[in-house]
């Protein structure tokens, strides 16, 4: 099958969070299973050309965003073996962007992107089997393809839409679309938000795709129940027979301590617990020197790698790390996208932790650094208020770092509390999004670290559990074909 995946992120060339990982992981698995995926993203200025392997081809076409023709192109490359196409316009609109999100013109940027992708598919007379759009940035793609397809050449295409987070729906107004020549009236009431007096791109995606997925079964249930639907409950109910949650996978050719070139010492579960713990200790020693904190291997080492936003339980993280001395632990937190207040708060925490010799906070996004953190830590904290899937707890498992998570969304689908009689138990869970509940789970985790036999067994079990793309990809393939 020919599958065109369209999104705003792709790991490693344009990554902000899990979306980029999903695009790369799912595409690689599709290719391994004999399909023909092609990922299209904008040619952002932040893309590092060194990571691209040129395919040599470039296709020119015309787009009409401003009432007149604008030349645009898709340049083809390979990244990690996957075919990708980068969309560029002659006026350099995407290349001029300094960040993927947050330049203040996101709606216009991604409507232009979706419109140009639709025009490219039609101009080059492609007829893929599937067009798979991801999140609000590309939610309008199915409707745009149908609108521009006067000759009904795409009549047999199957349109899939995946919502990675219902928090972000692409709220906008008519003038945002008209700025790039897309007239909301062309779609009737498709774009009208059901509760607010604005337009809603995700709503349009839900109603125009043939099938919609989100990224874990429990989150899908929470959306259907209205807990996480963010105003789209009635819309989701109207498509309930073509809506489901498929758990994201992890790309183990990339997130795997056995082959991870960012680590000073690689390791694998089959080497046994002693070797794994020794390698983790060595990774911790080097990391501690690199980041300028004392190496104290006798102290439990906790970590978090996250976007520092409300969703991720930012206050809970702050309070937990603040108490490092009291808990007699060390900690490292790598957090991106802070607002100025959060940035200040965590910068102060960094000063406190460093002065106590208890750890450090890094306010940035750094992929190689993230790999080293997963490998060095003993415990990994994910106290999300809500969580569509969550990849960090799954990556932590693979790196032998026991997760402590709040029981919600995809975290509830993947982490089973050690203090339950399950043979798959792999971490610690807590229910309420408050400090008391987190502290209770955290204290149980510290106690667990002091019981070497159980600890080693749970660590190796987590490393061996299969959260790869194999099963989820099979489900996507059957949805593509049905
Ligand atoms: P989300 O997509 O909501 O941010 P996920 O858990 O689905 O959360 O995916 C997070 C991905 O982004 C993981 O690959 C994680 O390692 C990475 N990540 C998150 N924050 C950072 C950061 N500050 N630096 C490097 N990588 C990060």
CSV table of C-alpha atoms and ligand atoms in Angstrom, one decimal:
chain,number,residue,atom,x,y,z
A,1,UNK,CA,0.0,0.0,0.0
A,2,UNK,CA,1.1,3.6,-0.7
A,3,UNK,CA,0.5,5.6,2.5
A,4,UNK,CA,1.1,9.3,2.6
A,5,UNK,CA,1.5,10.5,6.2
A,6,UNK,CA,1.2,14.2,6.7
A,7,UNK,CA,2.3,15.9,10.0
A,8,UNK,CA,4.0,18.8,11.6
A,9,UNK,CA,6.8,16.8,13.2
A,10,UNK,CA,9.2,14.0,12.3
A,11,UNK,CA,12.0,12.6,14.6
A,12,UNK,CA,14.9,13.3,14.4
A,13,UNK,CA,14.8,16.2,12.0
A,14,UNK,CA,11.8,18.1,13.3
A,15,UNK,CA,10.8,16.9,16.8
A,16,UNK,CA,9.1,18.6,19.6
A,17,UNK,CA,7.4,15.7,21.4
A,18,UNK,CA,6.0,12.2,20.8
A,19,UNK,CA,4.3,13.1,17.5
A,20,UNK,CA,7.7,13.1,15.7
A,21,UNK,CA,8.6,9.7,17.3
A,22,UNK,CA,5.2,8.2,16.2
A,23,UNK,CA,5.7,9.4,12.6
A,24,UNK,CA,9.1,7.9,12.3
A,25,UNK,CA,8.3,4.7,14.3
A,26,UNK,CA,5.1,3.9,12.5
A,27,UNK,CA,6.6,4.6,9.0
A,28,UNK,CA,9.6,2.4,9.7
A,29,UNK,CA,7.3,-0.5,10.8
A,30,UNK,CA,5.1,0.0,7.7
A,31,UNK,CA,8.2,-0.2,5.5
A,32,UNK,CA,9.4,-3.4,7.3
A,33,UNK,CA,6.1,-4.9,6.7
A,34,UNK,CA,6.4,-4.3,2.9
A,35,UNK,CA,4.3,-1.1,2.5
A,36,UNK,CA,5.3,2.1,0.9
A,37,UNK,CA,5.0,5.0,3.4
A,38,UNK,CA,6.0,8.6,2.5
A,39,UNK,CA,6.1,11.3,5.3
A,40,UNK,CA,5.4,14.9,4.3
A,41,UNK,CA,6.3,17.8,6.6
A,42,UNK,CA,7.1,21.5,6.0
A,43,UNK,CA,10.7,22.4,5.1
A,44,UNK,CA,11.3,24.3,8.3
A,45,UNK,CA,14.4,26.5,8.7
A,46,UNK,CA,15.4,24.5,11.8
A,47,UNK,CA,15.8,21.3,9.8
A,48,UNK,CA,19.5,20.3,9.9
A,49,UNK,CA,20.5,19.3,6.3
A,50,UNK,CA,23.3,17.0,7.6
A,51,UNK,CA,20.6,14.6,8.8
A,52,UNK,CA,19.1,14.3,5.3
A,53,UNK,CA,20.1,11.8,2.7
A,54,UNK,CA,19.2,13.3,-0.7
A,55,UNK,CA,17.0,11.3,-2.9
A,56,UNK,CA,17.7,13.8,-5.7
A,57,UNK,CA,14.1,14.4,-6.8
A,58,UNK,CA,12.2,17.5,-6.5
A,59,UNK,CA,8.6,18.0,-7.7
A,60,UNK,CA,7.4,21.5,-8.5
A,61,UNK,CA,3.7,22.5,-8.5
A,62,UNK,CA,1.6,25.6,-8.0
A,63,UNK,CA,-0.4,26.6,-5.0
A,64,UNK,CA,-2.8,29.5,-4.9
A,65,UNK,CA,-2.9,30.8,-1.4
A,66,UNK,CA,-3.0,34.5,-2.1
A,67,UNK,CA,-5.3,34.5,-5.2
A,68,UNK,CA,-2.3,34.1,-7.5
A,69,UNK,CA,0.1,31.3,-8.3
A,70,UNK,CA,2.9,30.6,-5.8
A,71,UNK,CA,5.5,28.1,-6.9
A,72,UNK,CA,6.0,25.3,-4.4
A,73,UNK,CA,8.0,22.1,-4.3
A,74,UNK,CA,8.4,18.8,-2.5
A,75,UNK,CA,12.0,17.7,-2.1
A,76,UNK,CA,12.5,14.0,-1.5
A,77,UNK,CA,15.0,12.6,1.0
A,78,UNK,CA,15.6,9.6,3.2
A,79,UNK,CA,15.8,9.8,6.9
A,80,UNK,CA,16.6,6.5,8.8
A,81,UNK,CA,15.7,4.8,5.6
A,82,UNK,CA,12.3,6.3,5.4
A,83,UNK,CA,11.1,8.3,2.3
A,84,UNK,CA,10.2,11.8,3.3
A,85,UNK,CA,9.1,14.9,1.3
A,86,UNK,CA,9.8,18.4,2.6
A,87,UNK,CA,7.3,21.0,1.4
A,88,UNK,CA,8.8,24.4,0.5
A,89,UNK,CA,7.3,27.5,-1.2
A,90,UNK,CA,9.2,29.9,-3.4
A,91,UNK,CA,8.8,32.8,-0.9
A,92,UNK,CA,10.6,30.6,1.7
A,93,UNK,CA,7.6,30.9,4.2
A,94,UNK,CA,8.4,27.7,6.1
A,95,UNK,CA,12.1,28.0,6.0
A,96,UNK,CA,11.9,31.5,7.6
A,97,UNK,CA,10.2,30.0,10.7
A,98,UNK,CA,12.6,30.0,13.7
A,99,UNK,CA,10.7,27.3,15.6
A,100,UNK,CA,8.2,24.6,14.7
A,101,UNK,CA,5.5,26.1,17.0
A,102,UNK,CA,5.3,29.4,18.8
A,103,UNK,CA,6.0,31.9,16.0
A,104,UNK,CA,2.5,33.3,16.4
A,105,UNK,CA,1.2,32.4,13.0
A,106,UNK,CA,0.7,28.7,13.5
A,107,UNK,CA,-2.8,28.4,12.2
A,108,UNK,CA,-2.0,30.2,8.9
A,109,UNK,CA,1.2,28.2,8.6
A,110,UNK,CA,-0.4,24.8,8.8
A,111,UNK,CA,-3.5,25.7,6.8
A,112,UNK,CA,-1.1,26.8,4.0
A,113,UNK,CA,0.8,23.5,4.5
A,114,UNK,CA,-2.3,21.3,4.3
A,115,UNK,CA,-3.7,23.2,1.3
A,116,UNK,CA,-0.3,22.9,-0.5
A,117,UNK,CA,-0.1,19.2,0.3
A,118,UNK,CA,-3.6,18.7,-1.2
A,119,UNK,CA,-2.6,20.7,-4.3
A,120,UNK,CA,0.6,18.7,-4.7
A,121,UNK,CA,-1.2,15.3,-4.5
A,122,UNK,CA,-3.6,16.4,-7.2
A,123,UNK,CA,-1.1,18.3,-9.4
A,124,UNK,CA,1.2,15.3,-9.5
A,125,UNK,CA,-1.7,12.9,-10.2
A,126,UNK,CA,-0.9,10.7,-7.3
A,127,UNK,CA,-3.4,8.2,-6.1
A,128,UNK,CA,-2.2,6.8,-2.8
A,129,UNK,CA,-4.2,4.1,-1.1
A,130,UNK,CA,-4.2,6.1,2.1
A,131,UNK,CA,-3.7,9.7,3.3
A,132,UNK,CA,-3.1,9.7,7.0
A,133,UNK,CA,-3.3,13.1,8.6
A,134,UNK,CA,-2.1,13.8,12.2
A,135,UNK,CA,-3.4,16.3,14.7
A,136,UNK,CA,-5.0,19.8,14.1
A,137,UNK,CA,-2.2,20.9,11.8
A,138,UNK,CA,-3.3,18.6,9.0
A,139,UNK,CA,-6.9,18.0,10.1
A,140,UNK,CA,-8.3,19.9,7.1
A,141,UNK,CA,-6.4,17.8,4.6
A,142,UNK,CA,-9.2,15.2,3.9
A,143,UNK,CA,-11.7,18.1,3.4
A,144,UNK,CA,-9.3,20.0,1.2
A,145,UNK,CA,-8.4,17.0,-1.0
A,146,UNK,CA,-12.1,16.4,-1.6
A,147,UNK,CA,-12.8,20.1,-2.3
A,148,UNK,CA,-10.0,20.4,-4.9
A,149,UNK,CA,-10.5,17.0,-6.5
A,150,UNK,CA,-12.9,18.1,-9.2
A,151,UNK,CA,-12.3,15.0,-11.3
A,152,UNK,CA,-12.8,12.7,-8.4
A,153,UNK,CA,-9.4,11.1,-8.9
A,154,UNK,CA,-9.0,10.5,-5.2
A,155,UNK,CA,-12.4,8.9,-4.8
A,156,UNK,CA,-10.8,5.6,-3.7
A,157,UNK,CA,-8.3,7.1,-1.2
A,158,UNK,CA,-8.9,6.1,2.4
A,159,UNK,CA,-8.5,9.1,4.8
A,160,UNK,CA,-7.3,8.4,8.3
A,161,UNK,CA,-7.0,11.0,11.0
A,162,UNK,CA,-5.1,10.6,14.3
A,163,UNK,CA,-5.6,12.9,17.2
A,164,UNK,CA,-2.5,12.7,19.4
A,165,UNK,CA,-3.9,15.1,22.0
A,166,UNK,CA,-7.5,16.6,22.2
A,167,UNK,CA,-6.0,19.5,24.2
A,168,UNK,CA,-4.9,21.1,20.9
A,169,UNK,CA,-7.8,21.5,18.5
A,170,UNK,CA,-6.7,24.3,16.2
A,171,UNK,CA,-9.2,26.9,17.2
A,172,UNK,CA,-9.3,29.8,14.7
A,173,UNK,CA,-11.4,32.3,12.8
A,174,UNK,CA,-12.5,32.6,9.2
A,175,UNK,CA,-9.8,35.3,8.5
A,176,UNK,CA,-7.0,32.9,9.5
A,177,UNK,CA,-8.0,30.6,6.7
A,178,UNK,CA,-8.9,33.3,4.2
A,179,UNK,CA,-5.4,34.7,4.6
A,180,UNK,CA,-4.2,31.7,2.6
A,181,UNK,CA,-7.1,31.5,0.3
A,182,UNK,CA,-9.2,28.9,2.1
A,183,UNK,CA,-12.8,29.9,2.5
A,184,UNK,CA,-14.6,28.4,5.5
A,185,UNK,CA,-18.0,28.7,3.7
A,186,UNK,CA,-16.8,26.1,1.1
A,187,UNK,CA,-17.2,23.5,3.9
A,188,UNK,CA,-20.6,24.5,5.2
A,189,UNK,CA,-20.7,24.0,9.0
A,190,UNK,CA,-17.9,21.5,9.0
A,191,UNK,CA,-15.5,23.8,10.8
A,192,UNK,CA,-17.9,25.4,13.3
A,193,UNK,CA,-16.9,24.6,16.8
A,194,UNK,CA,-19.9,23.0,18.6
A,195,UNK,CA,-19.6,25.1,21.7
A,196,UNK,CA,-17.6,28.2,21.0
A,197,UNK,CA,-18.0,30.9,18.5
A,198,UNK,CA,-14.9,30.0,16.5
A,199,UNK,CA,-13.8,27.4,14.0
A,200,UNK,CA,-12.3,24.1,15.1
A,201,UNK,CA,-9.9,22.2,12.8
A,202,UNK,CA,-9.9,18.9,14.8
A,203,UNK,CA,-13.7,18.8,14.6
A,204,UNK,CA,-13.4,19.1,10.8
A,205,UNK,CA,-10.9,16.2,10.8
A,206,UNK,CA,-13.1,14.0,12.9
A,207,UNK,CA,-16.1,14.5,10.6
A,208,UNK,CA,-14.3,14.3,7.3
A,209,UNK,CA,-11.9,11.4,7.8
A,210,UNK,CA,-13.1,7.8,7.0
A,211,UNK,CA,-11.7,6.7,10.4
A,212,UNK,CA,-10.2,8.5,13.4
A,213,UNK,CA,-7.8,7.1,15.9
A,214,UNK,CA,-6.3,8.4,19.1
A,215,UNK,CA,-3.3,7.0,20.8
A,216,UNK,CA,-4.4,4.7,23.6
A,217,UNK,CA,-7.5,2.7,24.4
A,218,UNK,CA,-8.0,4.3,27.9
A,219,UNK,CA,-7.6,7.8,26.5
A,220,UNK,CA,-10.1,7.0,23.7
A,221,UNK,CA,-12.5,5.9,26.4
A,222,UNK,CA,-11.9,9.1,28.4
A,223,UNK,CA,-12.6,11.1,25.2
A,224,UNK,CA,-15.8,9.1,24.5
A,225,UNK,CA,-16.9,9.6,28.2
A,226,UNK,CA,-16.3,13.4,27.8
A,227,UNK,CA,-13.6,13.5,30.5
A,228,UNK,CA,-10.9,14.4,27.9
A,229,UNK,CA,-13.0,15.4,24.9
A,230,UNK,CA,-12.6,19.2,25.5
A,231,UNK,CA,-15.9,20.1,24.0
A,232,UNK,CA,-16.0,17.5,21.3
A,233,UNK,CA,-18.0,14.8,23.1
A,234,UNK,CA,-21.0,15.0,20.9
A,235,UNK,CA,-18.9,15.0,17.7
A,236,UNK,CA,-17.0,12.0,18.9
A,237,UNK,CA,-20.2,10.2,19.7
A,238,UNK,CA,-21.5,10.9,16.2
A,239,UNK,CA,-18.4,9.0,14.8
A,240,UNK,CA,-18.1,6.4,17.5
A,241,UNK,CA,-18.3,3.5,15.0
A,242,UNK,CA,-15.2,4.8,13.3
A,243,UNK,CA,-13.2,6.0,16.3
A,244,UNK,CA,-10.8,4.0,18.4
A,245,UNK,CA,-7.6,4.2,20.5
A,246,UNK,CA,-4.5,2.4,19.3
A,247,UNK,CA,-1.5,2.4,21.7
A,248,UNK,CA,1.6,4.1,20.3
A,249,UNK,CA,4.7,1.9,19.9
A,250,UNK,CA,8.3,2.6,20.5
A,251,UNK,CA,10.9,2.4,17.8
A,252,UNK,CA,13.3,-0.1,19.3
A,253,UNK,CA,15.9,0.4,16.6
A,254,UNK,CA,16.3,3.9,18.0
A,255,UNK,CA,15.2,3.7,21.6
A,256,UNK,CA,17.2,0.7,22.8
A,257,UNK,CA,20.2,0.8,25.2
A,258,UNK,CA,21.7,-2.1,23.3
A,259,UNK,CA,22.3,-0.1,20.2
A,260,UNK,CA,22.2,3.5,21.5
A,261,UNK,CA,25.2,5.4,20.3
A,262,UNK,CA,24.5,8.3,22.7
A,263,UNK,CA,25.4,6.1,25.7
A,264,UNK,CA,28.9,5.7,27.0
A,265,UNK,CA,28.1,2.0,27.8
A,266,UNK,CA,25.5,0.0,26.1
A,267,UNK,CA,23.5,-2.8,27.7
A,268,UNK,CA,20.7,-5.3,27.2
A,269,UNK,CA,18.4,-7.3,29.4
A,270,UNK,CA,19.8,-10.6,28.1
A,271,UNK,CA,23.1,-9.7,29.8
A,272,UNK,CA,21.5,-10.1,33.2
A,273,UNK,CA,20.7,-7.7,36.0
A,274,UNK,CA,24.3,-7.3,37.3
A,275,UNK,CA,25.6,-6.2,33.9
A,276,UNK,CA,22.7,-3.9,33.3
A,277,UNK,CA,23.1,-2.2,36.7
A,278,UNK,CA,26.8,-1.8,36.3
A,279,UNK,CA,26.3,-0.2,32.8
A,280,UNK,CA,23.7,2.1,34.2
A,281,UNK,CA,26.0,3.1,37.0
A,282,UNK,CA,28.8,3.9,34.5
A,283,UNK,CA,26.4,5.9,32.4
A,284,UNK,CA,25.4,7.8,35.6
A,285,UNK,CA,29.0,8.5,36.5
A,286,UNK,CA,29.8,10.0,33.2
A,287,UNK,CA,26.6,12.0,33.1
A,288,UNK,CA,27.1,13.3,36.6
A,289,UNK,CA,30.6,14.6,35.6
A,290,UNK,CA,29.2,16.1,32.4
A,291,UNK,CA,26.5,18.1,34.2
A,292,UNK,CA,28.6,19.0,37.2
A,293,UNK,CA,26.9,17.2,40.0
A,294,UNK,CA,28.6,14.8,42.5
A,295,UNK,CA,28.5,11.1,41.6
A,296,UNK,CA,26.7,9.5,44.6
A,297,UNK,CA,25.7,6.0,43.3
A,298,UNK,CA,24.4,5.0,46.8
A,299,UNK,CA,21.6,7.5,46.4
A,300,UNK,CA,18.5,6.7,44.2
A,301,UNK,CA,18.6,8.7,41.0
A,302,UNK,CA,15.3,10.0,39.7
A,303,UNK,CA,14.6,11.6,36.3
A,304,UNK,CA,12.0,13.2,34.2
A,305,UNK,CA,12.2,14.2,30.5
A,306,UNK,CA,9.2,16.2,29.6
A,307,UNK,CA,7.6,19.3,28.1
A,308,UNK,CA,7.1,21.5,31.2
A,309,UNK,CA,3.4,22.3,30.6
A,310,UNK,CA,0.3,21.8,32.8
A,311,UNK,CA,-0.6,18.4,31.2
A,312,UNK,CA,2.7,16.9,32.5
A,313,UNK,CA,2.0,17.7,36.2
A,314,UNK,CA,4.6,20.5,36.3
A,315,UNK,CA,3.8,21.5,39.9
A,316,UNK,CA,4.0,17.9,41.1
A,317,UNK,CA,7.4,17.5,39.5
A,318,UNK,CA,8.6,20.8,41.0
A,319,UNK,CA,7.5,19.7,44.5
A,320,UNK,CA,9.0,16.3,44.2
A,321,UNK,CA,12.4,17.5,43.0
A,322,UNK,CA,12.4,20.2,45.6
A,323,UNK,CA,12.4,17.5,48.3
A,324,UNK,CA,15.4,15.7,47.0
A,325,UNK,CA,17.4,16.3,50.2
A,326,UNK,CA,14.5,15.2,52.4
A,327,UNK,CA,14.1,12.0,50.4
A,328,UNK,CA,17.9,11.5,50.3
A,329,UNK,CA,18.0,11.1,46.5
A,330,UNK,CA,19.5,12.8,43.5
A,331,UNK,CA,17.5,13.9,40.5
A,332,UNK,CA,17.8,15.2,37.0
A,333,UNK,CA,15.0,16.9,35.0
A,334,UNK,CA,15.2,17.8,31.3
A,335,UNK,CA,12.3,20.0,30.5
A,336,UNK,CA,11.3,21.9,27.4
A,337,UNK,CA,9.0,24.7,26.4
A,338,UNK,CA,8.7,26.5,29.7
A,339,UNK,CA,6.8,29.8,29.9
A,340,UNK,CA,8.7,32.6,31.7
A,341,UNK,CA,7.1,31.8,35.1
A,342,UNK,CA,7.9,28.1,34.9
A,343,UNK,CA,11.4,28.9,33.6
A,344,UNK,CA,12.1,31.1,36.6
A,345,UNK,CA,10.7,28.5,39.1
A,346,UNK,CA,12.8,25.7,37.7
A,347,UNK,CA,15.9,27.8,37.4
A,348,UNK,CA,15.6,28.5,41.1
A,349,UNK,CA,15.1,24.8,41.8
A,350,UNK,CA,18.3,24.1,39.7
A,351,UNK,CA,20.3,26.5,42.0
A,352,UNK,CA,18.9,24.8,45.1
A,353,UNK,CA,19.5,21.2,43.9
A,354,UNK,CA,23.1,22.1,42.7
A,355,UNK,CA,23.9,23.8,46.0
A,356,UNK,CA,22.7,20.7,47.9
A,357,UNK,CA,24.6,18.3,45.5
A,358,UNK,CA,21.3,16.7,44.8
A,359,UNK,CA,21.0,17.2,41.0
A,360,UNK,CA,20.2,19.6,38.3
A,361,UNK,CA,17.5,20.9,36.0
A,362,UNK,CA,18.0,21.6,32.3
A,363,UNK,CA,15.5,23.8,30.6
A,364,UNK,CA,15.9,22.8,27.0
A,365,UNK,CA,15.2,20.2,24.4
A,366,UNK,CA,18.1,17.9,23.7
A,367,UNK,CA,17.7,14.5,22.1
A,368,UNK,CA,21.1,13.0,22.8
A,369,UNK,CA,21.0,14.2,26.4
A,370,UNK,CA,17.5,12.7,26.9
A,371,UNK,CA,19.0,9.2,25.9
A,372,UNK,CA,21.7,9.6,28.5
A,373,UNK,CA,19.2,10.5,31.2
A,374,UNK,CA,16.9,7.5,30.5
A,375,UNK,CA,20.0,5.2,30.8
A,376,UNK,CA,21.5,6.8,34.0
A,377,UNK,CA,18.4,6.9,36.2
A,378,UNK,CA,16.8,4.4,38.6
A,379,UNK,CA,13.3,5.9,38.7
A,380,UNK,CA,11.4,7.9,36.0
A,381,UNK,CA,8.6,10.1,37.1
A,382,UNK,CA,5.5,10.9,34.8
A,383,UNK,CA,2.9,12.6,37.0
A,384,UNK,CA,0.7,13.7,34.1
A,385,UNK,CA,-2.7,15.3,34.8
A,386,UNK,CA,-3.9,13.7,31.6
A,387,UNK,CA,-1.8,11.7,29.1
A,388,UNK,CA,-3.1,10.5,25.6
A,389,UNK,CA,-0.4,7.8,25.4
A,390,UNK,CA,3.0,8.9,26.8
A,391,UNK,CA,6.2,7.5,25.3
A,392,UNK,CA,8.6,8.4,28.1
A,393,UNK,CA,7.4,5.7,30.5
A,394,UNK,CA,7.8,3.2,27.7
A,395,UNK,CA,11.3,4.4,26.8
A,396,UNK,CA,12.2,4.4,30.5
A,397,UNK,CA,11.1,0.7,30.8
A,398,UNK,CA,13.4,-0.3,27.9
A,399,UNK,CA,16.3,1.5,29.6
A,400,UNK,CA,15.8,-0.4,32.9
A,401,UNK,CA,14.4,2.7,34.6
A,402,UNK,CA,11.3,2.0,36.7
A,403,UNK,CA,8.4,4.4,36.0
A,404,UNK,CA,6.3,6.1,38.6
A,405,UNK,CA,3.1,7.3,36.7
A,406,UNK,CA,-0.3,8.7,37.4
A,407,UNK,CA,-3.0,6.3,36.5
A,408,UNK,CA,-4.5,8.0,33.5
A,409,UNK,CA,-4.8,7.6,29.7
A,410,UNK,CA,-2.0,5.7,28.1
A,411,UNK,CA,-0.1,5.5,31.3
A,412,UNK,CA,-2.9,3.4,32.7
A,413,UNK,CA,-2.6,1.1,29.7
A,414,UNK,CA,1.1,0.5,30.0
A,415,UNK,CA,2.2,0.6,33.6
A,416,UNK,CA,1.0,-1.9,36.2
A,417,UNK,CA,1.7,-1.3,39.8
A,418,UNK,CA,4.3,-3.6,41.4
A,419,UNK,CA,2.1,-3.9,44.5
A,420,UNK,CA,-0.7,-5.7,42.6
A,421,UNK,CA,-0.5,-9.4,42.0
A,422,UNK,CA,0.1,-9.1,38.2
A,423,UNK,CA,2.8,-11.0,36.5
A,424,UNK,CA,3.3,-8.0,34.2
A,425,UNK,CA,3.8,-5.5,37.0
A,426,UNK,CA,6.4,-3.0,35.8
A,427,UNK,CA,6.2,0.3,37.8
A,428,UNK,CA,4.4,2.4,40.4
A,429,UNK,CA,1.0,4.1,39.9
A,430,UNK,CA,-0.9,6.7,41.8
A,431,UNK,CA,-4.4,8.0,41.3
A,432,UNK,CA,-5.0,11.6,42.5
A,433,UNK,CA,-3.1,14.4,40.8
A,434,UNK,CA,-1.7,15.7,44.1
A,435,UNK,CA,1.5,15.6,46.1
A,436,UNK,CA,0.2,13.2,48.8
A,437,UNK,CA,-0.7,10.6,46.2
A,438,UNK,CA,2.6,11.0,44.3
A,439,UNK,CA,4.6,10.9,47.5
A,440,UNK,CA,3.0,7.7,48.6
A,441,UNK,CA,3.9,6.0,45.3
A,442,UNK,CA,7.4,7.6,45.4
A,443,UNK,CA,8.1,6.3,48.9
A,444,UNK,CA,7.0,2.8,47.8
A,445,UNK,CA,9.4,3.1,44.9
A,446,UNK,CA,12.3,4.0,47.2
A,447,UNK,CA,11.5,1.1,49.4
A,448,UNK,CA,11.5,-1.2,46.4
A,449,UNK,CA,14.9,0.0,45.3
A,450,UNK,CA,16.2,-1.4,48.6
A,451,UNK,CA,15.0,-4.9,47.8
A,452,UNK,CA,17.6,-6.0,45.2
A,453,UNK,CA,16.0,-9.3,44.1
A,454,UNK,CA,12.6,-7.8,43.4
A,455,UNK,CA,14.1,-4.7,41.9
A,456,UNK,CA,16.2,-6.6,39.5
A,457,UNK,CA,13.3,-8.9,38.5
A,458,UNK,CA,11.0,-5.9,37.8
A,459,UNK,CA,13.7,-4.0,35.9
A,460,UNK,CA,14.5,-6.9,33.6
A,461,UNK,CA,10.8,-7.6,33.0
A,462,UNK,CA,10.2,-4.0,32.0
A,463,UNK,CA,13.2,-4.1,29.6
A,464,UNK,CA,11.8,-7.3,28.0
A,465,UNK,CA,8.2,-6.2,27.6
A,466,UNK,CA,7.2,-5.6,24.0
A,467,UNK,CA,5.9,-2.1,23.4
A,468,UNK,CA,7.2,-2.1,19.8
A,469,UNK,CA,5.3,-0.9,16.8
A,470,UNK,CA,4.6,-4.4,15.6
A,471,UNK,CA,1.1,-4.8,17.0
A,472,UNK,CA,-0.2,-1.2,16.7
A,473,UNK,CA,1.1,-1.1,13.1
A,474,UNK,CA,-0.9,-4.3,12.2
A,475,UNK,CA,-4.0,-2.6,13.5
A,476,UNK,CA,-3.3,0.6,11.4
A,477,UNK,CA,-2.8,-1.7,8.4
A,478,UNK,CA,-6.1,-3.3,8.9
A,479,UNK,CA,-7.8,0.1,9.2
A,480,UNK,CA,-6.0,1.3,6.0
A,481,UNK,CA,-7.4,-1.7,4.2
A,482,UNK,CA,-10.9,-1.8,5.5
B,1,LIG,P1,4.4,14.6,24.4
B,1,LIG,O1,4.3,14.2,23.0
B,1,LIG,O2,3.1,14.9,25.0
B,1,LIG,O3,5.4,15.6,24.7
B,1,LIG,P2,5.3,11.8,24.9
B,1,LIG,O4,5.6,11.1,26.1
B,1,LIG,O5,4.3,11.2,24.0
B,1,LIG,O6,4.9,13.3,25.3
B,1,LIG,O7,6.6,12.0,24.0
B,1,LIG,C1,7.7,12.7,24.5
B,1,LIG,C2,8.9,12.5,23.5
B,1,LIG,O8,9.6,13.8,23.5
B,1,LIG,C3,9.9,11.5,24.0
B,1,LIG,O9,10.7,11.0,22.9
B,1,LIG,C4,10.8,12.3,25.0
B,1,LIG,O10,12.1,11.7,25.1
B,1,LIG,C5,10.9,13.6,24.2
B,1,LIG,N1,11.1,14.8,25.0
B,1,LIG,C6,10.3,15.4,25.8
B,1,LIG,N2,10.8,16.5,26.4
B,1,LIG,C7,12.1,16.5,26.0
B,1,LIG,C8,13.2,17.4,26.2
B,1,LIG,N3,13.1,18.4,27.1
B,1,LIG,N4,14.4,17.1,25.6
B,1,LIG,C9,14.5,16.0,24.7
B,1,LIG,N5,13.5,15.2,24.5
B,1,LIG,C10,12.3,15.4,25.1
